[in-house]
CSV table of C-alpha atoms in Angstrom, one decimal:
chain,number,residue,atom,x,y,z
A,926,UNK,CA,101.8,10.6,92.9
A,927,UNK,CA,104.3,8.1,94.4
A,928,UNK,CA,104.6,9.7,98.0
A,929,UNK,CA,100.4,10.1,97.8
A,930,UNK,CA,100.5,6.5,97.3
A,931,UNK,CA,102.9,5.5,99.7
A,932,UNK,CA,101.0,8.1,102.3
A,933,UNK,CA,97.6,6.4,101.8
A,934,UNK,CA,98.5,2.9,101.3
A,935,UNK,CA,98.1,2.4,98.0
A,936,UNK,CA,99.8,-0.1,95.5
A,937,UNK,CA,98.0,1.0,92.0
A,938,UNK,CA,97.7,3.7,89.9
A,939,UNK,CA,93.9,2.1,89.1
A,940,UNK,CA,93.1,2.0,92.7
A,941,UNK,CA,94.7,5.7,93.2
A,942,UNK,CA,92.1,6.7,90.4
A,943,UNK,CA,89.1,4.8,91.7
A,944,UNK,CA,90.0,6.6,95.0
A,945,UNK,CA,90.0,9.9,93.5
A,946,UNK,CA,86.7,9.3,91.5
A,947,UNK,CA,84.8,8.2,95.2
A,948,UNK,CA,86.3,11.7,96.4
A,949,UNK,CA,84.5,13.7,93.1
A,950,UNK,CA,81.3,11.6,93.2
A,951,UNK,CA,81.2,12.5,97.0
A,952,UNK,CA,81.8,16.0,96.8
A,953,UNK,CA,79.5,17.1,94.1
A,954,UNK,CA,76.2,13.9,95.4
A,955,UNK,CA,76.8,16.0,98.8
A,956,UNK,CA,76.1,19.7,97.8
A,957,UNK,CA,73.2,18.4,95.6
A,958,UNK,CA,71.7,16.4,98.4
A,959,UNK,CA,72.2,19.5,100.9
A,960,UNK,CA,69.5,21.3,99.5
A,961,UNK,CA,66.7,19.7,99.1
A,962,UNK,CA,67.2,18.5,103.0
A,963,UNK,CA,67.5,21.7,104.0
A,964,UNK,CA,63.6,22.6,102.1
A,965,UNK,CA,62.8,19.2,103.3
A,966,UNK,CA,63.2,20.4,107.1
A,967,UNK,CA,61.8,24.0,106.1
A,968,UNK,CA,64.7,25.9,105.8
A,969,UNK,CA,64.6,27.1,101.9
A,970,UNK,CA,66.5,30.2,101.3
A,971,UNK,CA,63.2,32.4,100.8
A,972,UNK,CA,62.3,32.2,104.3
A,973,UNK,CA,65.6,33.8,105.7
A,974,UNK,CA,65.6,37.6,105.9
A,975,UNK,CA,66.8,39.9,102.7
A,976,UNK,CA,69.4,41.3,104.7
A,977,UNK,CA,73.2,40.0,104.1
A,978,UNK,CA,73.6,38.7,107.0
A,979,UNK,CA,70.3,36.4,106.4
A,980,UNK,CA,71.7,34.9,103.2
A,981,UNK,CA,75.4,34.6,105.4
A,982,UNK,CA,73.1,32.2,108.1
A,983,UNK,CA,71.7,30.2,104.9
A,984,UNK,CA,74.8,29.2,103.4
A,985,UNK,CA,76.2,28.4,106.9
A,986,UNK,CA,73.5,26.0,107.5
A,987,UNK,CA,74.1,24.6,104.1
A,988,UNK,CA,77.3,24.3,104.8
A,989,UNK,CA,77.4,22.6,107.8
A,990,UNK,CA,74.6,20.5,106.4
A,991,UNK,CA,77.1,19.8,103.5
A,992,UNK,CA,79.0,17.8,106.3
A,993,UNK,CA,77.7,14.8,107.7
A,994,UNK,CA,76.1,14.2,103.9
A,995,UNK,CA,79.9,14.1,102.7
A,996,UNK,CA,81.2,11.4,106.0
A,997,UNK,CA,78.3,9.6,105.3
A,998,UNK,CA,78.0,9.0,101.0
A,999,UNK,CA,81.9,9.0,101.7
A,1000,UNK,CA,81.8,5.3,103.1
A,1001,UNK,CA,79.2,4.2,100.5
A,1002,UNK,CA,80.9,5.5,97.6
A,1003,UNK,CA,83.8,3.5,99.0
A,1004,UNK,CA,81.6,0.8,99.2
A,1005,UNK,CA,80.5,0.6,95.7
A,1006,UNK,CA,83.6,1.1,94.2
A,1007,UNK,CA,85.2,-1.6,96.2
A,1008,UNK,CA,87.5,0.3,98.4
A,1009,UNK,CA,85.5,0.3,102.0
A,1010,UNK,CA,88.6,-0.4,103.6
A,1011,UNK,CA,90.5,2.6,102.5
A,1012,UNK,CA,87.4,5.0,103.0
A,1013,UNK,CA,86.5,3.7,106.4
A,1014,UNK,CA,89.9,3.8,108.1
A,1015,UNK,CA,90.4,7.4,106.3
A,1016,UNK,CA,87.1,8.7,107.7
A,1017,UNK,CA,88.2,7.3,111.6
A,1018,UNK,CA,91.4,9.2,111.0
A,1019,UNK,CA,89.3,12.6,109.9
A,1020,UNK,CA,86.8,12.6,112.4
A,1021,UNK,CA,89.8,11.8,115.4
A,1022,UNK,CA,91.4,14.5,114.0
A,1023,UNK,CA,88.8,16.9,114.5
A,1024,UNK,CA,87.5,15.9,117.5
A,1025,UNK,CA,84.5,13.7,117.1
A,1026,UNK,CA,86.8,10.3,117.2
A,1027,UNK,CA,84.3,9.4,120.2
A,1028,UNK,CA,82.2,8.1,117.5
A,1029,UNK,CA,83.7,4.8,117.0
């Protein structure tokens, strides 16, 4: 835990857990907030084809949908629990790193 925290920035153990909570609370608020976006915009699983490879193109689009839901509940979680700082300069650093740093 000592290098994580020394790697991140950190100087607590409490703000190392509050940290890891934001990243739970994201994860899971993201995949639940997916789905009804994606039947919101008309894209429920029914309407893609029985075949495999219809099923395959809905979970992609979930997927990728997944995305943009996580950067963006990402900084508000931070938000809430008080570490925006952390959460805002960590999601510069992950969108640089895959090539959308054009953002900001």
């Amino acid at each position: 835990m000592q290098r994580l925290k020394e790697r991140w920035g950190v100087t607590s153990n409490f703000q190392l857990t509050i940290i890891f909570i934001v990243f739970s609370i994201t994860g899971s608020s993201s995949v639940l907030v997916a789905k009804p976006f994606l039947n919101l915009i008309g894209l429920q699983q029914a309407n893609f084809p029985d075949a495999w490879w219809g099923a395959t193109l809905y979970w992609i689009l979930r997927i990728l949908t997944i995305f943009p839901f996580y950067q963006v509940l990402l900084v508000i979680y931070g938000w809430l629990f008080g570490q925006f700082k952390f959460f805002w300069a960590f999601e510069k650093k992950m969108l640089k790193r895959i090539g959308l740093g054009f953002l900001f």
